[in-house]
XYZ file of C-alpha atoms in Angstrom:
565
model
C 224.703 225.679 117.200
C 223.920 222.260 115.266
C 226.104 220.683 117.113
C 224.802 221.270 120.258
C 221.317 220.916 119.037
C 222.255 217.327 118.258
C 223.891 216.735 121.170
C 220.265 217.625 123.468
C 219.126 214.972 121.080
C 221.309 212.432 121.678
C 220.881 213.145 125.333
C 217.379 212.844 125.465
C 217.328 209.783 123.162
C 219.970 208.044 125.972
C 217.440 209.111 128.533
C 214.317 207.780 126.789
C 216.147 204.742 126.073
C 217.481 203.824 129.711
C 213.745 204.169 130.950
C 212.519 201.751 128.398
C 215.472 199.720 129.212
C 214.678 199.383 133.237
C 210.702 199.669 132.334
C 211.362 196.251 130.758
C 213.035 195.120 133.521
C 210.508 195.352 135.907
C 208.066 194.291 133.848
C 210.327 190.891 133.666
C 210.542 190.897 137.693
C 206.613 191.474 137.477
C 206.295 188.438 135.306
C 208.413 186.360 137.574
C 207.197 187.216 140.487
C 203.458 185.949 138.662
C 205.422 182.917 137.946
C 206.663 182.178 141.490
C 202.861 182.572 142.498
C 201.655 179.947 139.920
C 204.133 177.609 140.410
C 203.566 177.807 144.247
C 199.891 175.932 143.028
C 201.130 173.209 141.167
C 203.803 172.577 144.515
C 200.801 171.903 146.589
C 200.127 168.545 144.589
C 196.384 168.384 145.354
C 196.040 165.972 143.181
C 198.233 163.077 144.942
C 196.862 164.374 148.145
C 193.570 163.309 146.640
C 194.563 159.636 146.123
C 195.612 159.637 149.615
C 192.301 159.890 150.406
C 190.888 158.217 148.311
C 192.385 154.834 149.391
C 190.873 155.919 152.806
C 187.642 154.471 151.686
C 185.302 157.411 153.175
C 181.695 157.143 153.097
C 178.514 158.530 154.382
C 178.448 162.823 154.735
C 182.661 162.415 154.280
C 182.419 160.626 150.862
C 180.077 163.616 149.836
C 182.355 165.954 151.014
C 185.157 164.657 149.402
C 182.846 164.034 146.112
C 182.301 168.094 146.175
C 185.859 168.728 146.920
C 187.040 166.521 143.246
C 184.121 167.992 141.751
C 185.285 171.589 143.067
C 188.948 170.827 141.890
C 188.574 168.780 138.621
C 185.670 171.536 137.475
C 187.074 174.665 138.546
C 190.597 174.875 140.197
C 192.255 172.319 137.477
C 190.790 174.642 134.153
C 191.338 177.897 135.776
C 194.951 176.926 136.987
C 194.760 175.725 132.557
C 193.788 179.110 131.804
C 196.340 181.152 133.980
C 199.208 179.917 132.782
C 197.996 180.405 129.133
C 197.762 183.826 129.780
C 200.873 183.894 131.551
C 202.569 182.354 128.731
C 201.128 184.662 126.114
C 202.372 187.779 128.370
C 205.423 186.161 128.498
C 205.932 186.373 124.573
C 204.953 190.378 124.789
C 208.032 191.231 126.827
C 210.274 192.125 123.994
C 207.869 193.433 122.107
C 206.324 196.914 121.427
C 202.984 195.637 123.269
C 204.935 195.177 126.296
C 203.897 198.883 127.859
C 200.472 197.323 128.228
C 201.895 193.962 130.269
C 201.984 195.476 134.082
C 198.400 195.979 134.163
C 197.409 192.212 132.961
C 200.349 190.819 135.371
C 198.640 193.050 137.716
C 194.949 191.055 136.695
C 196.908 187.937 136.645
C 198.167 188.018 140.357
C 195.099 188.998 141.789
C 193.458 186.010 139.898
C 196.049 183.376 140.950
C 195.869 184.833 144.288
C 192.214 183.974 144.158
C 192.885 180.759 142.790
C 195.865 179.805 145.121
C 192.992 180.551 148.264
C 190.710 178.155 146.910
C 193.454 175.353 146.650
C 194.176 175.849 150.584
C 190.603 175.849 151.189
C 190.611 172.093 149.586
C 193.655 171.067 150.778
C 192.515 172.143 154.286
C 189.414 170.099 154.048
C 191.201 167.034 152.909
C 194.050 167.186 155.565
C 190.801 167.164 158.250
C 189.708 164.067 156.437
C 193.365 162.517 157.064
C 193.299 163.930 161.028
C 189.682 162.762 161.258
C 191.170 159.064 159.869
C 194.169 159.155 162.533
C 192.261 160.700 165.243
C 189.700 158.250 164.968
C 192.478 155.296 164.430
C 194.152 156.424 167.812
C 190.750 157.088 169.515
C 189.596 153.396 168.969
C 192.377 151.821 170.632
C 193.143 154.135 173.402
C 189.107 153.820 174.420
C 189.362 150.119 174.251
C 191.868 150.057 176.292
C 190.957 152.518 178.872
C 187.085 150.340 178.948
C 189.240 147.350 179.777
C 190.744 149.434 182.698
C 187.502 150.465 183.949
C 186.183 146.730 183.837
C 189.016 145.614 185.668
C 188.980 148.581 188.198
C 185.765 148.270 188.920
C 185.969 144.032 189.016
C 188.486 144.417 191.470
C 187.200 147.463 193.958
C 183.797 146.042 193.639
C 183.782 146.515 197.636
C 184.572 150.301 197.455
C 181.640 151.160 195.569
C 178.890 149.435 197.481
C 175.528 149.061 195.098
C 177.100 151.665 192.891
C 178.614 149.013 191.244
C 175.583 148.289 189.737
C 175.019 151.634 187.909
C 178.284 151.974 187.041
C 178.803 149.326 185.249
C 174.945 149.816 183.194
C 176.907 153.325 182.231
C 179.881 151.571 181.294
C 178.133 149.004 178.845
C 175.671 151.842 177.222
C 179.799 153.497 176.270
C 181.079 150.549 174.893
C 177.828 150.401 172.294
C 178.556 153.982 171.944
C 181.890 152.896 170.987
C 181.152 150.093 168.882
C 178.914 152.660 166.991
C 181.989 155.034 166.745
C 183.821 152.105 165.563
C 182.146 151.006 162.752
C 180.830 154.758 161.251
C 185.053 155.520 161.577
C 185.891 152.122 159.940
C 183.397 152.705 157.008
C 184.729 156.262 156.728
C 181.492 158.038 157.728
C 184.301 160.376 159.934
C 182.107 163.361 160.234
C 179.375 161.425 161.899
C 181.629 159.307 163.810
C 183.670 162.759 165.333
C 180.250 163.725 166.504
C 180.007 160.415 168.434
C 183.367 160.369 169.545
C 182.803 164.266 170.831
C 179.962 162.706 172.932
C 181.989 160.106 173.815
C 184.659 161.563 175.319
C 182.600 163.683 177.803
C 180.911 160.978 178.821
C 183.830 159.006 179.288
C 185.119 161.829 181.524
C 182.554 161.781 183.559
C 182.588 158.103 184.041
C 186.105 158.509 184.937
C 185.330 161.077 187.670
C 182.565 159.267 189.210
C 184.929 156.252 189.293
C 187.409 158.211 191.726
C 184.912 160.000 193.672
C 182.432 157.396 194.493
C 184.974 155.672 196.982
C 186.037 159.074 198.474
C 182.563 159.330 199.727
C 181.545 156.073 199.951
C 184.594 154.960 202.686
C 183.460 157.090 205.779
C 179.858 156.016 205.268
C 180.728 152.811 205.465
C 183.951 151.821 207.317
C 184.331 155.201 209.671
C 180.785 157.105 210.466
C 178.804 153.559 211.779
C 182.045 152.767 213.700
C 182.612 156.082 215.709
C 178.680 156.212 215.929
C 178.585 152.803 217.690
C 181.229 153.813 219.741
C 179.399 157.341 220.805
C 176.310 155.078 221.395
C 178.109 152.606 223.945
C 180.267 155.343 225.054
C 176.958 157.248 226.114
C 175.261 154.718 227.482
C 178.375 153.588 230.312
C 178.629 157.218 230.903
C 175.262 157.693 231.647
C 175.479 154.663 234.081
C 177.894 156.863 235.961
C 175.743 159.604 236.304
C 177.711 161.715 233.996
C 174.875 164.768 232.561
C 176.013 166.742 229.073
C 175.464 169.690 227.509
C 174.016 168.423 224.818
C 170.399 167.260 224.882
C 169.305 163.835 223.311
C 172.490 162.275 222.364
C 171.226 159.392 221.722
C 168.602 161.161 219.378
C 171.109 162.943 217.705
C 173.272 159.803 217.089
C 169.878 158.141 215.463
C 169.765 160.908 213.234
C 172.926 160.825 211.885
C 172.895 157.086 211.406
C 169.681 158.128 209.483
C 171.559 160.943 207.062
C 174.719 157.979 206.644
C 171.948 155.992 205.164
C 170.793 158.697 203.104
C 173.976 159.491 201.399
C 174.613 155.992 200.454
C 170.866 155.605 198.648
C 172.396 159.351 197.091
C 175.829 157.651 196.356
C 173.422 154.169 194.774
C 171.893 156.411 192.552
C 174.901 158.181 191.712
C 173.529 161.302 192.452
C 176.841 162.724 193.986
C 175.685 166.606 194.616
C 175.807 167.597 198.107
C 177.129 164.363 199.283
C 180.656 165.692 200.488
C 179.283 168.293 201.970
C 176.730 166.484 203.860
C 179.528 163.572 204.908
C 181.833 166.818 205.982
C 178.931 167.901 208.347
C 178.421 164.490 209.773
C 182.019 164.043 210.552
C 182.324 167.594 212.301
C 178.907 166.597 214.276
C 180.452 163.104 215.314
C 183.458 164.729 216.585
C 180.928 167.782 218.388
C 179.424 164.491 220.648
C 182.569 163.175 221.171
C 183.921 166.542 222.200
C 181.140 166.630 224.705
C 181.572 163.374 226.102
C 185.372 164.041 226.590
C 184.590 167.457 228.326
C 182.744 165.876 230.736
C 185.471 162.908 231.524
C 187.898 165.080 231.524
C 185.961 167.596 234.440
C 185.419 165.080 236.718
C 188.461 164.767 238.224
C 189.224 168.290 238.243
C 185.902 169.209 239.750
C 186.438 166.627 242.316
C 189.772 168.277 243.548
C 188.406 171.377 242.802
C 185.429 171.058 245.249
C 187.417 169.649 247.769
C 189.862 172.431 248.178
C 187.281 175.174 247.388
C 184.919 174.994 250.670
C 187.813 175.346 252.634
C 189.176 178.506 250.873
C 185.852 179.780 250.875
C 185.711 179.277 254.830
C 188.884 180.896 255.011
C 187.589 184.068 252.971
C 184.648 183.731 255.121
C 186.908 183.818 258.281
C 189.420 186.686 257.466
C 186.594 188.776 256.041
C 184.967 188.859 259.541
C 188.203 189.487 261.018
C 188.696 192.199 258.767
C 184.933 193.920 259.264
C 185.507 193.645 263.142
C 189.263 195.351 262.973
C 187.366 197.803 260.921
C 184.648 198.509 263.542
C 187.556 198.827 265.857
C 189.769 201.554 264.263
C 186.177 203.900 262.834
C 186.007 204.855 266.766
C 189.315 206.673 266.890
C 189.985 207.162 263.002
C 188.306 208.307 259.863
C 188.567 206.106 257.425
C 188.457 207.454 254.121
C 188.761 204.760 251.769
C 185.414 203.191 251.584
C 187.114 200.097 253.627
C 184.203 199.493 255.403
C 181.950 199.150 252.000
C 184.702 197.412 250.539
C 184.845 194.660 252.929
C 180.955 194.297 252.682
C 181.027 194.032 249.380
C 183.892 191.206 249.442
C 181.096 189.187 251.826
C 178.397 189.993 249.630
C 180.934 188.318 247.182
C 181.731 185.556 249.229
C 178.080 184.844 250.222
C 177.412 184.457 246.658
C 180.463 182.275 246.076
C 179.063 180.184 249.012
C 175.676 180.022 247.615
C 176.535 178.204 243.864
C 179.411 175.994 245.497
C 176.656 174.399 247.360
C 174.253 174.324 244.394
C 176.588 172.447 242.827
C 178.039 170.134 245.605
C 174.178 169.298 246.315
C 174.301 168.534 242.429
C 176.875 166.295 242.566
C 175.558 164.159 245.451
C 172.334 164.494 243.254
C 173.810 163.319 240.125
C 172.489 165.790 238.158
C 175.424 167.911 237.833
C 177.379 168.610 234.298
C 180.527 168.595 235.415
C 182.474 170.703 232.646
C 179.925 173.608 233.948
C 180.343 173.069 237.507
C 184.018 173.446 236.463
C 183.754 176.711 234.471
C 181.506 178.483 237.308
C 183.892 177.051 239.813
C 186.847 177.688 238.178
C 185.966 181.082 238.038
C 184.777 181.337 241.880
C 188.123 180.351 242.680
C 190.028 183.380 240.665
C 187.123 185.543 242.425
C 188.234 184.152 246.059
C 192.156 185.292 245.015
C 190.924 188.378 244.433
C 189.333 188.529 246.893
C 191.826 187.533 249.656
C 194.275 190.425 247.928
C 191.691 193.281 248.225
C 191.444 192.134 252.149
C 195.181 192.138 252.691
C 195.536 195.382 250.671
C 192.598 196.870 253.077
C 194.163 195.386 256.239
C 197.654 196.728 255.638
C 196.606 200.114 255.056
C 194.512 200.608 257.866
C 197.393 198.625 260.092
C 199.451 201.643 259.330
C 197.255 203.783 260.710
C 198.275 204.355 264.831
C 201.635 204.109 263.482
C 201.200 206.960 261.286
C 199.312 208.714 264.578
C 202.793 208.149 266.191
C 204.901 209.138 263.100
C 203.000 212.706 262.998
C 203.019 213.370 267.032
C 206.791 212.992 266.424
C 206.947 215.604 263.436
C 204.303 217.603 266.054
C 206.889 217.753 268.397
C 209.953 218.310 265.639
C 207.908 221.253 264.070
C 206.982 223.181 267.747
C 211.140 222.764 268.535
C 211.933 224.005 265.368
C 209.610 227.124 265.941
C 210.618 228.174 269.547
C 214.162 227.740 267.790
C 213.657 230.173 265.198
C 212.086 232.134 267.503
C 214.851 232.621 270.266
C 216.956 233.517 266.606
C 215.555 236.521 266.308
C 215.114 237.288 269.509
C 218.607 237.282 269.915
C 219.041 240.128 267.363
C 217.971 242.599 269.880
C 216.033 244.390 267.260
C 213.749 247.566 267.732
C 211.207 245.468 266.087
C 210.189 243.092 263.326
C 208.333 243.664 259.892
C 204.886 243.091 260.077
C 204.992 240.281 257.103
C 207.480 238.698 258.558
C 205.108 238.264 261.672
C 201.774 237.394 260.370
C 203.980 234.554 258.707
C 205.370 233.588 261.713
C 202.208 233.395 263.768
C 200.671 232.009 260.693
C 202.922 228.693 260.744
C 202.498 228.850 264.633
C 198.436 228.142 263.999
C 199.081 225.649 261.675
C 201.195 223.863 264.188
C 198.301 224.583 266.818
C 195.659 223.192 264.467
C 197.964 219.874 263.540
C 198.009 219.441 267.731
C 194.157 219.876 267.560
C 193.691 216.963 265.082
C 195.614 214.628 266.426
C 194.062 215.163 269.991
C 190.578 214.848 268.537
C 188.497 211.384 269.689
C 188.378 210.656 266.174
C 191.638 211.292 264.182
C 191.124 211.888 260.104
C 195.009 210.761 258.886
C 194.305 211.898 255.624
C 193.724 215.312 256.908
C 196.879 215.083 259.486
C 198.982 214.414 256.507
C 197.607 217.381 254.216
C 198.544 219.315 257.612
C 202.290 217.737 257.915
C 202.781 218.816 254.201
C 201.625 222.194 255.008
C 203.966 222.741 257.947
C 206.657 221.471 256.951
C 207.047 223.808 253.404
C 205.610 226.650 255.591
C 208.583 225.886 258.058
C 210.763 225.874 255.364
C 209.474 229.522 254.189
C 209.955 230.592 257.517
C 213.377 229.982 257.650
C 214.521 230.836 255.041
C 212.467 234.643 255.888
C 214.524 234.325 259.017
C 217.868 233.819 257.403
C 217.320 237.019 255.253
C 216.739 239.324 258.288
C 219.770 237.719 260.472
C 221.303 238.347 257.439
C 220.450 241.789 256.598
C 220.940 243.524 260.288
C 224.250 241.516 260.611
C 225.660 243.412 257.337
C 223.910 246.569 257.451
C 226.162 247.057 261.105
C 229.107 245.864 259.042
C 228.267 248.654 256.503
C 227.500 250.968 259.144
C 231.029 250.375 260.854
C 232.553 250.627 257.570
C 230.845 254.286 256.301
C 232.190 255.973 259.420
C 235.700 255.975 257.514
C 233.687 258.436 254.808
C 232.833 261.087 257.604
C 233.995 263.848 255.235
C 231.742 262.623 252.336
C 228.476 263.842 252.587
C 226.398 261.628 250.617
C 227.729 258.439 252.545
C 226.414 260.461 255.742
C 223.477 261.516 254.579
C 222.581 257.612 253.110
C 223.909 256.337 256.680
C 221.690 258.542 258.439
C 218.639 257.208 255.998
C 219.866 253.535 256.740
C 219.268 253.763 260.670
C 215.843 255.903 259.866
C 214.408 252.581 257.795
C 216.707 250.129 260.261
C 214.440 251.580 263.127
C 211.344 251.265 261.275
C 212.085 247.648 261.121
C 212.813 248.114 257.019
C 216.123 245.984 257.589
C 216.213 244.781 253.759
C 215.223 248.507 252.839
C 218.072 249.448 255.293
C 220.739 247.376 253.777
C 220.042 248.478 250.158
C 220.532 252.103 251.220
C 224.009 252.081 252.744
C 225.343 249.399 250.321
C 223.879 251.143 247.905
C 226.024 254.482 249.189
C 229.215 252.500 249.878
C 229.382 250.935 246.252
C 229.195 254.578 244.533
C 232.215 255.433 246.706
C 234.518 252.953 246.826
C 233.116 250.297 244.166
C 233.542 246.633 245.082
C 233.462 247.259 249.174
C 229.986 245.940 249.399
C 230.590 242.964 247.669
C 234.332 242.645 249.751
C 232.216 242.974 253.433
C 229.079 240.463 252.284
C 231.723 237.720 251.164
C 233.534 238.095 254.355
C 230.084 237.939 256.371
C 229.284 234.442 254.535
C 232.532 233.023 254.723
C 232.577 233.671 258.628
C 228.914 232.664 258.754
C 229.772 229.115 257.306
């Protein structure tokens, strides 16, 4: 019992032990790690980076800068940095002792505090590396302006003649940047840099600007210059030997028009002078697009001349000709209303094509008289006349179109006598069928079809006898007849068809003389046969005949066809 009693003692000793033991340890990676951070100050060597500077010769609102920044480091940064690693030191001589339970929390303290520290030596070292960019910003700036000023002098020496009395200004703006410069120069040589970015911030807008006026200047300048007064000369001269040939234009005032652009070319160079650039392209884009509006104009009208002239020429005669065949046409009309109806609206038709024509007549001679007049504009007499000459195609078409329609017209007459006479044969043909039959009588449908067709055959003969024939109505009666004929046969063919095998039948049942109900359905067959039910008839005895002796019917009608083809 001892035994193990001093056993759970030894255990728990081992166990208290081994905590202490890795308690220590990272306390000792605590205290390292506090290290590593404190170090990591000293590696940023302020202090050299200071003497850098310092041979930099700064002055003005720099040099006070940089005086706060030593006073900021030597005061505060330098002592506290001191003071850390005093207490890091001391710490350091706790770790194997008994105090060193109490050492995470003041590592803890000490980290946050050389954190602290460590931000404050960034913020210096920041400001002092802008003090060394300020010194080789500036150092670059100075000789790349320098140089580009001696590019502008010479740019502008040698395209003097691009920029007209631009020149002037531009080179006033370039002289008030190089004493902007100079000023630049000296605050960045004296180490003033924070005053001399400020310049040099100015400085290089302005610059820009300089530089963009250089290059657009000449754009605009150019077409004002060497372009818009040459092309408006030329529209001025050009205008003046066209007006000596009579030409007219669309436009009104040329002339005036030309003055007035002249007058806004003049305008945007007193702009361009000034170098007051807004609205300039847009207003040298609009006199361009105007310049090239008059010479559009002009060339319209030397480029109708010719074509009106042929035009003209050819167009009175094809207006006679309309003329002409139109009057033909009417009097061919006139001629055919007294023996036909015609129910197209030719007549109206072919006054409205001379109403047409009339009209046509009326503006070619307008504008011939015009012409002779010399106050014509030819690219309009072109357009109307252009037009008047589609309208006179036209024209001509509709008349043909009119002229071969009613040409067909005693043809037609002709065409339907001939059917007249076809459709009265075929009657008195189908008519001597039947008769032929020899038959008590015929069904009373089957007649008021037949006299039926034989009116509408009458009244066909009646229209085309009248004084005055209506074709249209002639053909609606040829389509009639002719499907009605086509009934009618075929009602013809199915009574031929039904006495011719109801006799066969007939002959056939008296074989069944013994079998009553084949007597009694014969005897039934003649009663409808003589009532003139021949369909009726047929059914009854077939009817009969197939009950007895199934498949006779069909046997006898095959036969009848076959012989019957």
């Amino acid at each position: 019992m001892v035994f193990q009693i001093i056993i759970g003692i030894l255990i728990v000793l081992a166990i208290i032990l081994a905590g202490l033991y890795y308690y220590q340890k990272r306390v000792i990676r605590q205290y390292e790690q506090v290290n590593i951070q404190l170090k990591k100050i000293s590696d940023m060597k302020i202090d050299q980076q200071f003497e850098k500077v310092d041979q930099l010769s700064v002055t003005g609102d720099s040099q006070e800068q940089l005086k706060k920044l030593k006073k900021e480091f030597k005061e505060k940064i330098v002592p506290q940095e001191k003071k850390l690693a005093d207490q890091l030191k001391a710490a350091k001589s706790l770790i194997h002792t008994s105090k060193f339970f109490t050492l995470s929390g003041k590592l803890n303290d000490l980290s946050t505090a050389i954190q602290n520290l460590s931000d404050q030596c960034l913020h210096v070292k920041s400001a002092l590396h802008h003090l060394e960019e300020l010194h080789r910003a500036h150092k670059q700036a100075i000789d790349q302006i320098k140089q580009r000023y001696r590019h502008f002098h010479h740019f502008l020496d040698e395209k003097s003649f691009e920029y007209g009395d631009s020149i002037k200004v531009l080179n006033n703006q370039l002289d008030d940047l190089e004493q902007r410069y100079d000023q630049f120069t000296k605050l960045s040589r004296s180490g003033d840099y924070d005053a001399a970015q400020q310049v040099l911030t100015d400085l290089k807008k302005e610059n820009q600007h300089l530089a963009e006026l250089i290059d657009q200047v000449p754009k605009l300048y150019k077409p004002l210059i060497a372009e818009f007064p040459t092309q408006l000369d030329e529209l001025a001269s050009g205008y003046k030997q066209l007006a000596s040939q009579n030409y007219r234009f669309t436009t009104d005032n040329i002339p005036g028009k030309i003055n007035q652009l002249r007058q806004l070319c003049q305008e945007n160079l007193e702009q361009i002078n000034r170098l007051e650039l807004d609205g300039v392209e847009n207003s040298n884009k609009d006199i361009a697009d105007r310049i090239d509006d008059l010479y559009a104009t002009m060339q319209s009208e030397i480029d109708a001349q010719p074509q009106v002239k042929h035009l003209m020429g050819v167009l009175g005669e094809f207006i006679t000709h309309a003329a002409r065949q139109n009057n033909e046409l009417t009097a061919e009309l006139d001629r055919l209303s007294i023996n036909y109806t015609l129910n197209n609206h030719e007549i109206e038709t072919a006054r409205s094509l001379n109403e047409q024509i009339i009209n046509i007549k009326k503006e070619y001679e307008d504008d011939r008289e015009a012409i002779e007049n010399h106050t014509a504009i030819y690219s309009q007499v072109l357009a109307r006349q252009s037009k008047n000459d589609q309208s006179l195609t036209e024209i001509e078409k509709q008349q043909a179109k009119i002229n071969d329609e009613v040409a067909k017209l005693q043809g037609d007459q002709q065409q339907a006598e001939q059917m007249l006479q076809k459709y009265s044969t075929r009657l008195r043909t189908t008519r001597r069928q039947v008769e032929r039959l020899n038959l008590p009588g015929l069904p009373k449908d089957y007649l008021n079809y037949f006299f039926g067709v034989s009116d509408e055959i009458k009244r066909l003969a009646d229209e085309l006898q009248k004084y005055k024939v209506n074709m249209d109505e002639v053909t609606k009666q040829l389509i009639i007849v002719e499907s009605d004929l086509e009934t009618l046969g075929e009602k013809t063919s199915d009574i031929h068809d039904s006495v011719e095998l109801t006799e066969r039948l007939q002959q056939y049942a008296n074989r069944f003389s013994d079998n009553q109900k084949i007597v009694t359905a014969a005897a039934k067959s003649q009663e409808e046969f003589n009532k003139f039910n021949y369909t009726a008839s047929l059914e009854t005895i077939a009817t009969a005949l197939e009950e007895a002796e199934p498949g006779s019917y069909k046997r006898i009608e095959d036969s009848y066809y076959h012989e019957k083809q």
